[in-house]
PDB file of C-alpha atoms in Angstrom:
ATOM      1  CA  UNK Z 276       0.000   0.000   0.000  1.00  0.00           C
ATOM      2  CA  UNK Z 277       1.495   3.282  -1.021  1.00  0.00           C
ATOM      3  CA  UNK Z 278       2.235   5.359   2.033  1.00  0.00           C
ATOM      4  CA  UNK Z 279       4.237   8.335   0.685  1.00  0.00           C
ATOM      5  CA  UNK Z 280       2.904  10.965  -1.064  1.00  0.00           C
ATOM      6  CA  UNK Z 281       5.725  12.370  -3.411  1.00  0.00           C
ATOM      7  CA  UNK Z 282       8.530   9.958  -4.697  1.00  0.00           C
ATOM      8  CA  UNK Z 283      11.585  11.361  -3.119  1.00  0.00           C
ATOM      9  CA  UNK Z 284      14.319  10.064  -4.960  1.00  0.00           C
ATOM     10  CA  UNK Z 285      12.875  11.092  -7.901  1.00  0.00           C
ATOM     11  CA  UNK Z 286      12.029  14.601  -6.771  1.00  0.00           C
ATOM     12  CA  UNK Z 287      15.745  15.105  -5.691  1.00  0.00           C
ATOM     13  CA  UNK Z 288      16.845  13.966  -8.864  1.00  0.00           C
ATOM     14  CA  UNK Z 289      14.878  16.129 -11.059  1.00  0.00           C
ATOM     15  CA  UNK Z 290      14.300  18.931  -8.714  1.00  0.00           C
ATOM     16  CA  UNK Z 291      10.380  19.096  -9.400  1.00  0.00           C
ATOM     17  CA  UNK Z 292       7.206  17.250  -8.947  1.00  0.00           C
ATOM     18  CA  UNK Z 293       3.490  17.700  -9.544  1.00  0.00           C
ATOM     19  CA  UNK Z 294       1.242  15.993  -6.336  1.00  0.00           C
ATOM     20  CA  UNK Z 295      -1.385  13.363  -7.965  1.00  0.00           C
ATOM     21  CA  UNK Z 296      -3.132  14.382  -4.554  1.00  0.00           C
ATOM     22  CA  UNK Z 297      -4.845  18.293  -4.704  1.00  0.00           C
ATOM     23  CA  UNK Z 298      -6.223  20.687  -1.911  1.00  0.00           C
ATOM     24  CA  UNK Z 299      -9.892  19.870  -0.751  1.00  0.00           C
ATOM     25  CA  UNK Z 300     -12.077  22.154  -2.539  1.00  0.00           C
ATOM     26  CA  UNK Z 301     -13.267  23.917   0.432  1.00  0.00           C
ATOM     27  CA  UNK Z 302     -10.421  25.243   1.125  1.00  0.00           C
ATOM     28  CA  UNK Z 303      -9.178  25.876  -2.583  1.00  0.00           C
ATOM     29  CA  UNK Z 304     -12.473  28.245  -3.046  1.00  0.00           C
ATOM     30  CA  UNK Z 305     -11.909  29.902  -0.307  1.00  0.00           C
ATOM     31  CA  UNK Z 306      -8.424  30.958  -1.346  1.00  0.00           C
ATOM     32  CA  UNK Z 307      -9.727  31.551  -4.909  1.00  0.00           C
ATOM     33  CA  UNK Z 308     -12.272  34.317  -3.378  1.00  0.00           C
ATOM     34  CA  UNK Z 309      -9.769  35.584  -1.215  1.00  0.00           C
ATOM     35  CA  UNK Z 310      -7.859  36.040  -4.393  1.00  0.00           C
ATOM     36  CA  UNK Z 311     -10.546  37.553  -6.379  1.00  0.00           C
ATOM     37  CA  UNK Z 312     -10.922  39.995  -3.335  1.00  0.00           C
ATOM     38  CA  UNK Z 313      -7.524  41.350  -2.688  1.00  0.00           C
ATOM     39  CA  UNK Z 314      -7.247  42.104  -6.744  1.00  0.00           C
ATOM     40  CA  UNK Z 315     -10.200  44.087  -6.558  1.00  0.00           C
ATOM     41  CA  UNK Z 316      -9.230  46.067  -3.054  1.00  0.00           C
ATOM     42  CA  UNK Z 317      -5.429  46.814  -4.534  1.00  0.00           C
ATOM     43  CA  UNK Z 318      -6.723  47.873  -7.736  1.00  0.00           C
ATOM     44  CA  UNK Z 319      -9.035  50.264  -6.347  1.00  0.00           C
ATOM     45  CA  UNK Z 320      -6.780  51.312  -4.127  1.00  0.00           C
ATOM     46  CA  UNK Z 321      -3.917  52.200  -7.106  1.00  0.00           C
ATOM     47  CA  UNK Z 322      -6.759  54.168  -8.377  1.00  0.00           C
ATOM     48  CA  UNK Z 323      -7.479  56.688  -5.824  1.00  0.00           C
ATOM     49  CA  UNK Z 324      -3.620  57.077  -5.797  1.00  0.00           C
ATOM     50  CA  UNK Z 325      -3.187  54.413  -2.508  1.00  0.00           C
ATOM     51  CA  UNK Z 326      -0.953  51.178  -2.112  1.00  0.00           C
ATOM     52  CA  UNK Z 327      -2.548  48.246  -0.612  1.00  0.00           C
ATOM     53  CA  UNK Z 328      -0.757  46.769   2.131  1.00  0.00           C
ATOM     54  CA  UNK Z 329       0.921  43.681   0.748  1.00  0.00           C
ATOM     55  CA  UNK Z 330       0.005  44.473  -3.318  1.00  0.00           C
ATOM     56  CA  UNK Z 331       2.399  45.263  -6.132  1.00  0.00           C
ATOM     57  CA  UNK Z 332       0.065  46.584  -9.187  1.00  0.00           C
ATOM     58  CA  UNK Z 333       2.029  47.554 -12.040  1.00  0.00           C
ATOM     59  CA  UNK Z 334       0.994  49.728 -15.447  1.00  0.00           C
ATOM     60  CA  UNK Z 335       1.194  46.891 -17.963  1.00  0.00           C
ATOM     61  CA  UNK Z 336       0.060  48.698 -21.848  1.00  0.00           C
ATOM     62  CA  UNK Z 337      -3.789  47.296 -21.148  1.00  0.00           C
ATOM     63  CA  UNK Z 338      -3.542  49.065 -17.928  1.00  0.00           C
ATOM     64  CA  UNK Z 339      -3.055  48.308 -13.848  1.00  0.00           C
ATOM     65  CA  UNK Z 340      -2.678  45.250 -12.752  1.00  0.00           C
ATOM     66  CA  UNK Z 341      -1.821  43.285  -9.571  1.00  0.00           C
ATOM     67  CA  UNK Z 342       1.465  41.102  -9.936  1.00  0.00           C
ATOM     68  CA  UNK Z 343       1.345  39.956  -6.440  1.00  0.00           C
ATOM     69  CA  UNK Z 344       0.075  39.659  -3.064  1.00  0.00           C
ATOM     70  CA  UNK Z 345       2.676  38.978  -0.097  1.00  0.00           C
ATOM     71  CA  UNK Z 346       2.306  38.220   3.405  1.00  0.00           C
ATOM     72  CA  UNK Z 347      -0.760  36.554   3.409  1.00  0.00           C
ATOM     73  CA  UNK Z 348       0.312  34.969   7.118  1.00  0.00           C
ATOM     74  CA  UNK Z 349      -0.412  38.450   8.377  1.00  0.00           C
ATOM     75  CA  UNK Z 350      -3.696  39.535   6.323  1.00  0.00           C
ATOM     76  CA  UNK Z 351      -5.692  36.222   5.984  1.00  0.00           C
ATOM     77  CA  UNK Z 352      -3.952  33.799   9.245  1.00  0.00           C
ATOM     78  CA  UNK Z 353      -6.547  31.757  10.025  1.00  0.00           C
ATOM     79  CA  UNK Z 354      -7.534  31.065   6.185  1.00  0.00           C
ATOM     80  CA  UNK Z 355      -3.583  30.425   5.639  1.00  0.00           C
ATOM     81  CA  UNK Z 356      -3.107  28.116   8.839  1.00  0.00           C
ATOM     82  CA  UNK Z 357      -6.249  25.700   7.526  1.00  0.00           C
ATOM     83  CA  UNK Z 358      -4.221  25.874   4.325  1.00  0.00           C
ATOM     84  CA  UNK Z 359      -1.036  24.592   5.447  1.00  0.00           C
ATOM     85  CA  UNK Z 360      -2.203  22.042   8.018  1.00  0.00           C
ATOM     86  CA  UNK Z 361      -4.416  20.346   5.136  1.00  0.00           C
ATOM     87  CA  UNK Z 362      -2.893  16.487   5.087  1.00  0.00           C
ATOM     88  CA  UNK Z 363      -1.458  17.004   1.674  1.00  0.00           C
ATOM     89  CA  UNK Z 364       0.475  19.794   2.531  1.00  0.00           C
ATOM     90  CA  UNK Z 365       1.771  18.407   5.806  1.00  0.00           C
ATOM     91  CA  UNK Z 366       2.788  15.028   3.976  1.00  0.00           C
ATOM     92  CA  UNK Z 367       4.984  16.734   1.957  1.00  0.00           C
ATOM     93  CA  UNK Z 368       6.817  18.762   3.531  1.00  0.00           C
ATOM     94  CA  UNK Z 369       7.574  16.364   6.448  1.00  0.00           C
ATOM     95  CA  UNK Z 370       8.423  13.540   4.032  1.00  0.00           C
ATOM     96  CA  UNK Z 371      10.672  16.409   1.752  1.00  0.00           C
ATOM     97  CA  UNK Z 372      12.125  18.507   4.627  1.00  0.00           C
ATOM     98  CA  UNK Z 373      11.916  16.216   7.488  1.00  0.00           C
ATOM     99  CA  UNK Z 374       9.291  17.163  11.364  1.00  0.00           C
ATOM    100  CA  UNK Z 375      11.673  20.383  11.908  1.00  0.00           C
ATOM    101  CA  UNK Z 376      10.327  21.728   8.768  1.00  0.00           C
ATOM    102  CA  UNK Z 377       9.370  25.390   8.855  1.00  0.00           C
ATOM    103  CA  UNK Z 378       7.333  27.987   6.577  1.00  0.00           C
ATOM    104  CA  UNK Z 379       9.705  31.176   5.697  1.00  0.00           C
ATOM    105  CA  UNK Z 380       7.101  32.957   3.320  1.00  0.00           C
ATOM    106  CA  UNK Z 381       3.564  32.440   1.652  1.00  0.00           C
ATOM    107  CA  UNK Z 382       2.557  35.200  -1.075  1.00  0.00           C
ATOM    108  CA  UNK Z 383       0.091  34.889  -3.789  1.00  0.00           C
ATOM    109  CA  UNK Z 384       0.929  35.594  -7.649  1.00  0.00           C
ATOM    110  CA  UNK Z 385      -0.994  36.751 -10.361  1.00  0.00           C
ATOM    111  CA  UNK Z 386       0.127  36.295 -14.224  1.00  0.00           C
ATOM    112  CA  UNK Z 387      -1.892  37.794 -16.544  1.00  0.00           C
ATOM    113  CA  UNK Z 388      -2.829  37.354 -20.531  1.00  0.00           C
ATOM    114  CA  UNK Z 389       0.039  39.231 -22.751  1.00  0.00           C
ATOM    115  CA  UNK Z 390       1.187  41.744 -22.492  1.00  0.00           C
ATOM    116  CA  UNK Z 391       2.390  41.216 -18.928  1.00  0.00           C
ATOM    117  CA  UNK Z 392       6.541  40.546 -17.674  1.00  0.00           C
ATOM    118  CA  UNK Z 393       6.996  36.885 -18.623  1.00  0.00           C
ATOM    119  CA  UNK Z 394       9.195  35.070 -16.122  1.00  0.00           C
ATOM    120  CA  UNK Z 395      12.553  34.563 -17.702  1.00  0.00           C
ATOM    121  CA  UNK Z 396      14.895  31.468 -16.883  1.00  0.00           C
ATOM    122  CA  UNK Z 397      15.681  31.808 -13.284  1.00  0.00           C
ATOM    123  CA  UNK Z 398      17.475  30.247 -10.795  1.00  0.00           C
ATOM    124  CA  UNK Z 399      15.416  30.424  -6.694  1.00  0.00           C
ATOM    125  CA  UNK Z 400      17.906  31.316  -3.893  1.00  0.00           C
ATOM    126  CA  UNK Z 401      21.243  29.923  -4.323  1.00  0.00           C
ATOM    127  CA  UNK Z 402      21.563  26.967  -1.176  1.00  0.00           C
ATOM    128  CA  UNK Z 403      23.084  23.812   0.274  1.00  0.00           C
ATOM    129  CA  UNK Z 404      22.218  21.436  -2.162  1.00  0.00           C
ATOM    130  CA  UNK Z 405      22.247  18.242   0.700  1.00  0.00           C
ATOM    131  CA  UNK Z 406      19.304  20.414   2.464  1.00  0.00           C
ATOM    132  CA  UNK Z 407      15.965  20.343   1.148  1.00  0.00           C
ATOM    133  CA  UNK Z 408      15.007  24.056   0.242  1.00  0.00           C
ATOM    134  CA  UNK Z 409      11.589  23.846  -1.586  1.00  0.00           C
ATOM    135  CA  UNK Z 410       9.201  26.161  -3.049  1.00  0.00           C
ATOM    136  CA  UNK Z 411       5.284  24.850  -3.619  1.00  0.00           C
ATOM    137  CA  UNK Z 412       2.993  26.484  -5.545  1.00  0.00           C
ATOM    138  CA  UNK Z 413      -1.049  25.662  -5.046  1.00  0.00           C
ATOM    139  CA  UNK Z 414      -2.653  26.537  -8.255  1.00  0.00           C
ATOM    140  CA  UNK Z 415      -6.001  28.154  -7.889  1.00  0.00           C
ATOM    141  CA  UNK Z 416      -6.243  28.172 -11.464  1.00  0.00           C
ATOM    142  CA  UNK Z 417      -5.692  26.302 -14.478  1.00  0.00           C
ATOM    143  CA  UNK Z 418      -2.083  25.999 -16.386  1.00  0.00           C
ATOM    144  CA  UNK Z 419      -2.406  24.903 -19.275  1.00  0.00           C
ATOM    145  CA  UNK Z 420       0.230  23.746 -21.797  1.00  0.00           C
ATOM    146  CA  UNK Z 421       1.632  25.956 -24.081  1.00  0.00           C
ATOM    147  CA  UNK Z 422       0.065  28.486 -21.880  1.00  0.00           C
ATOM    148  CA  UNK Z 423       2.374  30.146 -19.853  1.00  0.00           C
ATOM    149  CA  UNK Z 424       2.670  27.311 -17.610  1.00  0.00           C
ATOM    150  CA  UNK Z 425       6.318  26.353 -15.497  1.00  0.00           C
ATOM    151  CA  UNK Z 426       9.256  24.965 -17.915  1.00  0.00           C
ATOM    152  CA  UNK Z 427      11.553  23.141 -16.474  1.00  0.00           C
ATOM    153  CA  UNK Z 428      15.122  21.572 -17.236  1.00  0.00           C
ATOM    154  CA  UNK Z 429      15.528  18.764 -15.049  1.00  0.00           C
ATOM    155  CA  UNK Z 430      18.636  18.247 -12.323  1.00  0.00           C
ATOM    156  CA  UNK Z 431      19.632  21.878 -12.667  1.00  0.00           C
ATOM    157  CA  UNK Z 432      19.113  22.152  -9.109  1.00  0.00           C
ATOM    158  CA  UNK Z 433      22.536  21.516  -7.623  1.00  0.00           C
ATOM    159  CA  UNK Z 434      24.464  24.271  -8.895  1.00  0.00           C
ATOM    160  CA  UNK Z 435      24.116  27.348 -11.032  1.00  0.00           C
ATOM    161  CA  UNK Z 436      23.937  26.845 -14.706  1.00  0.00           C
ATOM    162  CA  UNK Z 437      25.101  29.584 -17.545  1.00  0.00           C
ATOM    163  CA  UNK Z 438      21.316  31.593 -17.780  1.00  0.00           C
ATOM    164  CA  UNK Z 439      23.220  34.181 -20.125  1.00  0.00           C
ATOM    165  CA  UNK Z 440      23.821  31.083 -22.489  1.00  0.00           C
ATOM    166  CA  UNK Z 441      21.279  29.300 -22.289  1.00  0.00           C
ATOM    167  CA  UNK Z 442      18.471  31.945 -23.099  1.00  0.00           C
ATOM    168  CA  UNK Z 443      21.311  33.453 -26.220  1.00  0.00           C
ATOM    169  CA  UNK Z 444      21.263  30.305 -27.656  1.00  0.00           C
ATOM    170  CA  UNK Z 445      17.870  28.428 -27.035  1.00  0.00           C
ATOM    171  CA  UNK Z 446      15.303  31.011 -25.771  1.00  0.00           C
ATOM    172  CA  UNK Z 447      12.446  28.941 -24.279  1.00  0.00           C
ATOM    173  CA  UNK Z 448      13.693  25.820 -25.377  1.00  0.00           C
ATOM    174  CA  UNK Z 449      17.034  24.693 -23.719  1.00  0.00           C
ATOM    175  CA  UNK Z 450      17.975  20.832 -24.019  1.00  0.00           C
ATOM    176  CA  UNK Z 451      15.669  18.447 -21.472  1.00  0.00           C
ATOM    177  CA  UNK Z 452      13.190  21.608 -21.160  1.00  0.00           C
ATOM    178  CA  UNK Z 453       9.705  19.820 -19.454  1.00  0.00           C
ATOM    179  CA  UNK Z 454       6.475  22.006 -20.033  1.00  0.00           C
ATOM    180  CA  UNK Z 455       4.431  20.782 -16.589  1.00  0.00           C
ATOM    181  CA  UNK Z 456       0.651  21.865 -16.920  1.00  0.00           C
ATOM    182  CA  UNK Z 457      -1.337  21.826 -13.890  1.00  0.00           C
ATOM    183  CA  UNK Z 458      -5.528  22.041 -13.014  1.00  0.00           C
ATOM    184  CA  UNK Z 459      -6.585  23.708 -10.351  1.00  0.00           C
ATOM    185  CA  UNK Z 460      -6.202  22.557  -6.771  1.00  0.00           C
ATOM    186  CA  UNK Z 461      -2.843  20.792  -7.685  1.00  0.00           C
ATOM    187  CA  UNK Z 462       0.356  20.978  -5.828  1.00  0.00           C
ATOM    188  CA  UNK Z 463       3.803  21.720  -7.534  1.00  0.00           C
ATOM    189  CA  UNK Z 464       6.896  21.212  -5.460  1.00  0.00           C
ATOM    190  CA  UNK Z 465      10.265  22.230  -6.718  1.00  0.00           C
ATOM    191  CA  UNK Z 466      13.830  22.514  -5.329  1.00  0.00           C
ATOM    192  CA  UNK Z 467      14.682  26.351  -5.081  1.00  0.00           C
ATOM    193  CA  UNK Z 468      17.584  26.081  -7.575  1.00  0.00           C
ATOM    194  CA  UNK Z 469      15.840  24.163 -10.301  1.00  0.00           C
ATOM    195  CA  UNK Z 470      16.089  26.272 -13.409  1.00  0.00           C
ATOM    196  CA  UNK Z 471      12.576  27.250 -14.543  1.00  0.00           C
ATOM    197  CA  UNK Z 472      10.693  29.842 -16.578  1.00  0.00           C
ATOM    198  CA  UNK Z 473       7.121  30.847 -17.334  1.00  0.00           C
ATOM    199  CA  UNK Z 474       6.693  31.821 -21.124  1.00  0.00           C
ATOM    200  CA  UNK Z 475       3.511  34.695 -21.958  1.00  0.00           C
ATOM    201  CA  UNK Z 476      -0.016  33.784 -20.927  1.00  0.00           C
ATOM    202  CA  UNK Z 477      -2.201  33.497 -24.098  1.00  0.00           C
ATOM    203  CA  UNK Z 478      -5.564  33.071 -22.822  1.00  0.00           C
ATOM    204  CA  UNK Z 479      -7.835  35.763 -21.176  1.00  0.00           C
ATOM    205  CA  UNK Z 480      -7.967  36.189 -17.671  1.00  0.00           C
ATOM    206  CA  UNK Z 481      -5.069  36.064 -14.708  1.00  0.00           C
ATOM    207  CA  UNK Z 482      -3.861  32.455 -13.208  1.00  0.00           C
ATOM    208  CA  UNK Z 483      -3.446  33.005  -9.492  1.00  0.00           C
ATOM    209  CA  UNK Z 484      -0.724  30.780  -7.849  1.00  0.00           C
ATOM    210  CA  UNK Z 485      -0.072  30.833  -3.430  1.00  0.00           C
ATOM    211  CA  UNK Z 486       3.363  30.272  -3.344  1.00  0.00           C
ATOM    212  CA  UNK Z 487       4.950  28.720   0.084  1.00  0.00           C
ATOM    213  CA  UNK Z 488       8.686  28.252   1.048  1.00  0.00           C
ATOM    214  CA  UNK Z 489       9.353  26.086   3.360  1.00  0.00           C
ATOM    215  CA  UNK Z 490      13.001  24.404   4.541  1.00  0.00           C
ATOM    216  CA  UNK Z 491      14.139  22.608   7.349  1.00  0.00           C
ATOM    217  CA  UNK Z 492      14.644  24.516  10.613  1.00  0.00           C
ATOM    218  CA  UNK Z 493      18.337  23.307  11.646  1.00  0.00           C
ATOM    219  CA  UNK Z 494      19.501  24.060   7.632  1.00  0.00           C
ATOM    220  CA  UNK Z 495      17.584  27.632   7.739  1.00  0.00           C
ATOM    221  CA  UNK Z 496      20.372  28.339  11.336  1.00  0.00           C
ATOM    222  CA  UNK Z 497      23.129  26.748   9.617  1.00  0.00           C
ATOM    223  CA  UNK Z 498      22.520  29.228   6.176  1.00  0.00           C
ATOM    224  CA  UNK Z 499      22.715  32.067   8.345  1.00  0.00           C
ATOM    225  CA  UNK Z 500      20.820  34.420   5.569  1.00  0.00           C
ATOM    226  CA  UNK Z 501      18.636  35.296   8.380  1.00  0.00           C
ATOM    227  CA  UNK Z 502      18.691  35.930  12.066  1.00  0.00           C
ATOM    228  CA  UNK Z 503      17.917  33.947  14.795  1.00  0.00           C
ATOM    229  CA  UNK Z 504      14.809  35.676  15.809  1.00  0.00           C
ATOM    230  CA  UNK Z 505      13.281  35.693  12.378  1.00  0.00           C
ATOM    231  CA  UNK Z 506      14.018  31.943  12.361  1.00  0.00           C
ATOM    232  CA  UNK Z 507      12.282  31.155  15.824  1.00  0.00           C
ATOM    233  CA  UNK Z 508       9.130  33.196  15.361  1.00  0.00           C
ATOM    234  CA  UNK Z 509       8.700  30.765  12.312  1.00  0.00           C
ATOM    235  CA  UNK Z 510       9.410  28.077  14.675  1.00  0.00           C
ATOM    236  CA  UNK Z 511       6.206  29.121  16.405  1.00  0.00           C
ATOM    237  CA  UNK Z 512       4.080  29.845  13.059  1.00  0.00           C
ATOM    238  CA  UNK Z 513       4.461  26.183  12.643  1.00  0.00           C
ATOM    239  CA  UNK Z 514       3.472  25.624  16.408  1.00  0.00           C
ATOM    240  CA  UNK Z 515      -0.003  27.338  15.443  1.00  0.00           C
ATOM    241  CA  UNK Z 516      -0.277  25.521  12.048  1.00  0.00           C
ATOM    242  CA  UNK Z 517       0.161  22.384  13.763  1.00  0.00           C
ATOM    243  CA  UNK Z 518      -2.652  22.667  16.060  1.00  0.00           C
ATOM    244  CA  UNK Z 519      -5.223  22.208  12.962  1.00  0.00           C
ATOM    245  CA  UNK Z 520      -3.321  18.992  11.942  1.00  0.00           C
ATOM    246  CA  UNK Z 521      -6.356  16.642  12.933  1.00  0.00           C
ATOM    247  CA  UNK Z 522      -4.825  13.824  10.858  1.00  0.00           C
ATOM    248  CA  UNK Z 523      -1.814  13.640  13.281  1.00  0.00           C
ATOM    249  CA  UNK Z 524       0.585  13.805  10.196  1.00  0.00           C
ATOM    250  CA  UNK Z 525       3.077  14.874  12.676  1.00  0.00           C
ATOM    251  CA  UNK Z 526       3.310  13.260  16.106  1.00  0.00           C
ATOM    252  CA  UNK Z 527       2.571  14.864  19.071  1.00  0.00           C
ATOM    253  CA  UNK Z 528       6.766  14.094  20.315  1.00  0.00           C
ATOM    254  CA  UNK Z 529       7.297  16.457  16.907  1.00  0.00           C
ATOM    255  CA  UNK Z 530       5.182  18.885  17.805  1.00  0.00           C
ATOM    256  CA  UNK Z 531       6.589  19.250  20.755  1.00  0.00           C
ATOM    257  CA  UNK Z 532       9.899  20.749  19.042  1.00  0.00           C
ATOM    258  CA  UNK Z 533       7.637  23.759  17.770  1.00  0.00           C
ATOM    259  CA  UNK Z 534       6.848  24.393  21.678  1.00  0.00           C
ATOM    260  CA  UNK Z 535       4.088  26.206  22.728  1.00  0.00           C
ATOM    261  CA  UNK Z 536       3.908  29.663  21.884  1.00  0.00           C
ATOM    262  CA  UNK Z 537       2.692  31.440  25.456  1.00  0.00           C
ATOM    263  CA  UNK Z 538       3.751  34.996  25.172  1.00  0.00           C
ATOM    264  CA  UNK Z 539       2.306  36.009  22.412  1.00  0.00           C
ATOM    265  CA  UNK Z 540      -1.847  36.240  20.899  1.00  0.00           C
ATOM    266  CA  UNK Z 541      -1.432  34.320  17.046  1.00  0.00           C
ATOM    267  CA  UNK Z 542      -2.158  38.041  16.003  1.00  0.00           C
ATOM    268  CA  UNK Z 543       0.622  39.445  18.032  1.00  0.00           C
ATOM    269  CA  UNK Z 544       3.216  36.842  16.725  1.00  0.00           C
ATOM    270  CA  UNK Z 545       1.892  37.034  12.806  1.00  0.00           C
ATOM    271  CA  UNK Z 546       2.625  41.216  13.227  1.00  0.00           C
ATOM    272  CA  UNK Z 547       5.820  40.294  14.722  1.00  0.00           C
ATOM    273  CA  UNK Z 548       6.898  38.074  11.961  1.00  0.00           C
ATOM    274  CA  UNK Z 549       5.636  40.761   9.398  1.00  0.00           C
ATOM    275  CA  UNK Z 550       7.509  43.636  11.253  1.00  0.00           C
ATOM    276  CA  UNK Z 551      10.783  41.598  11.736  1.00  0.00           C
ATOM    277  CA  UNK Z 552      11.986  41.247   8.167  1.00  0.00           C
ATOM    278  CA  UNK Z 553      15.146  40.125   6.809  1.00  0.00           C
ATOM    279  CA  UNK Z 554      16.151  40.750   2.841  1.00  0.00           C
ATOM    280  CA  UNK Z 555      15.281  37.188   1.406  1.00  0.00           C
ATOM    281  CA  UNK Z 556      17.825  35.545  -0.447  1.00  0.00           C
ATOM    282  CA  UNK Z 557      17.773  37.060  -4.449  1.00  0.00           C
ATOM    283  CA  UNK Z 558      17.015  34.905  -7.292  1.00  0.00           C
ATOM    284  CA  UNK Z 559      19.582  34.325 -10.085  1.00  0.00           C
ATOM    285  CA  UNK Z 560      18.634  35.417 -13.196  1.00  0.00           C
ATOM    286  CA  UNK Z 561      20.370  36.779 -16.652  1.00  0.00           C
ATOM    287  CA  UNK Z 562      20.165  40.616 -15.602  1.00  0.00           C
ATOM    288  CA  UNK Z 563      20.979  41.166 -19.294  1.00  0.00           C
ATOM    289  CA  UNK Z 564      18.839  41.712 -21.985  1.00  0.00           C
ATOM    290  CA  UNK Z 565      19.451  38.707 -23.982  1.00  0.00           C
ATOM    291  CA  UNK Z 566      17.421  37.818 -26.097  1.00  0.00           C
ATOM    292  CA  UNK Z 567      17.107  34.040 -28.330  1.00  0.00           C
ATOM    293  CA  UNK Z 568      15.370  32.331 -30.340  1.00  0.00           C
ATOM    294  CA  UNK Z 569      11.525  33.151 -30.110  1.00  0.00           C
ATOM    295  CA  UNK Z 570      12.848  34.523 -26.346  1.00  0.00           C
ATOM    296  CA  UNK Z 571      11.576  36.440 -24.493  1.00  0.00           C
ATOM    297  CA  UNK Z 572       8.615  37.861 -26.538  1.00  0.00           C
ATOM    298  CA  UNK Z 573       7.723  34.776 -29.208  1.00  0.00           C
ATOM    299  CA  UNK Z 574       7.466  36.246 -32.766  1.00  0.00           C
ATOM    300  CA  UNK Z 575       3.454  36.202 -33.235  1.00  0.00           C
ATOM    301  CA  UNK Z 576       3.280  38.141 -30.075  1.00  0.00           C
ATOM    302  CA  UNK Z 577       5.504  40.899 -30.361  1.00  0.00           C
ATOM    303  CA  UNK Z 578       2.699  43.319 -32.088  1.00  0.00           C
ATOM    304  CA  UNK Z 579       0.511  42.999 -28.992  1.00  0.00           C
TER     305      UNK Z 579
END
């Protein structure tokens, strides 16, 4: 009987994986009105001149639009908690990361039909490539193939590959490159350093993706990107998130580790966590404009 829910030694040797499992659909719509509501409040925020807390709206040539939401721990907690304590979610990152694994960061993003920025071949923070560091994106939408949705180039995850080369001399379409469609409700897991890319949308309408980091607490110290503080308030986040684990993914001995968080209200230590920041770790990316074959604008899109 199949017990795991992600094959690891196949995830760690392409650096990506799409769950056969997705989030219960209670949850997913709730997140997919929650979406619909915060692009409505930024937008009509940018137009009366205002920035919503947590929105970046940019002028793309069709006009304002929202690119992405961040820190939804602070502005929808309870919503986000139920989220991350759904069995699915817990499974993975337990069996991926190990029962010290933490959540750094959960932001929502919106890509839109063309013209919008296309996401260019990119490498996610640079890291210790014997730690799990992942990155999980729960669709809310479709992504369909040939659509926009995440390309791939398989075991690119343990160091950093020539970008500047790679886009020069095959644009979207480097050697191995794996388009990976995905419905809504489904679960995409990758390794931080995998190289990826996200060519124009071509169909109406924005795809809305929550993306969650997540690594293992004892690797997050041992990095040293941020400070101790920011690390242990995390160490409680997961403490809360735990308590809605009514599956018992995790044991009640590895709860324990999270500890109990006494001193602080779950508002007072989601304010904290927003307040104490620490610069995340950049991307890698091609900060050149290259450009290749069909890349990064194809051909029969370049008029629009």
């Amino acid at each position: 009987m199949k017990t795991e829910i992600i094959n690891r030694e196949r995830f760690f040797e392409c650096g990506y994986a799409l769950l056969e499992e997705s989030i219960p659909t209670e949850i997913l719509n709730r997140f997919r009105s929650i979406a619909d509501e915060i692009e409505a409040k930024a937008l009509e925020y940018y137009r009366r001149g205002d920035t919503l807390s947590g929105a970046c709206v940019i002028e793309d040539s069709v006009g304002p639009r929202l690119m992405r939401f961040d820190d939804l721990h602070f502005h929808y907690t309870e919503d986000l908690n139920r989220l991350l304590a759904t069995p699915v979610f817990l499974k993975l990152i337990k069996e991926l990361c190990g029962p010290t694994a933490i959540i750094l960061q959960a932001d929502i993003l919106y890509k839109h039909q063309h013209p919008h920025p296309v996401v260019k071949w990119h490498q996610g923070a640079p890291n210790d490539p014997n730690h799990a560091y992942l990155n999980i994106g729960i669709y809310l939408d479709d992504s369909d193939l040939n659509d926009g949705c995440l390309r791939y180039v398989p075991a690119t995850h343990t160091e950093l590959q020539d970008i500047e080369s790679i886009e020069r001399d095959y644009g979207w379409n480097p050697p191995n490159v794996v388009q990976v469609p995905a419905k809504t409700g489904n679960v995409m897991v990758q390794e931080m350093m995998v190289l990826h890319s996200s060519e124009p949308k071509r169909s109406p309408g924005a795809r809305r993706t929550i993306y969650v980091e997540v690594r293992p607490y004892a690797a997050t110290l041992e990095d040293g990107k941020q400070d101790e503080h920011w690390i242990e308030l995390r160490r409680l986040w997961m403490g809360e998130i735990l308590k809605n684990d009514t599956e018992g993914v995790f044991t009640d001995k590895e709860k324990a580790f999270f500890g109990e968080n006494t001193s602080l209200s779950t508002h007072e230590l989601m304010k904290e966590i927003t307040e104490h920041r620490c610069p995340p770790i950049p991307a890698v990316y091609n900060y050149k404009s290259t450009e290749g074959p069909d890349y990064p604008i194809p051909a029969d899109l370049e008029a629009y």
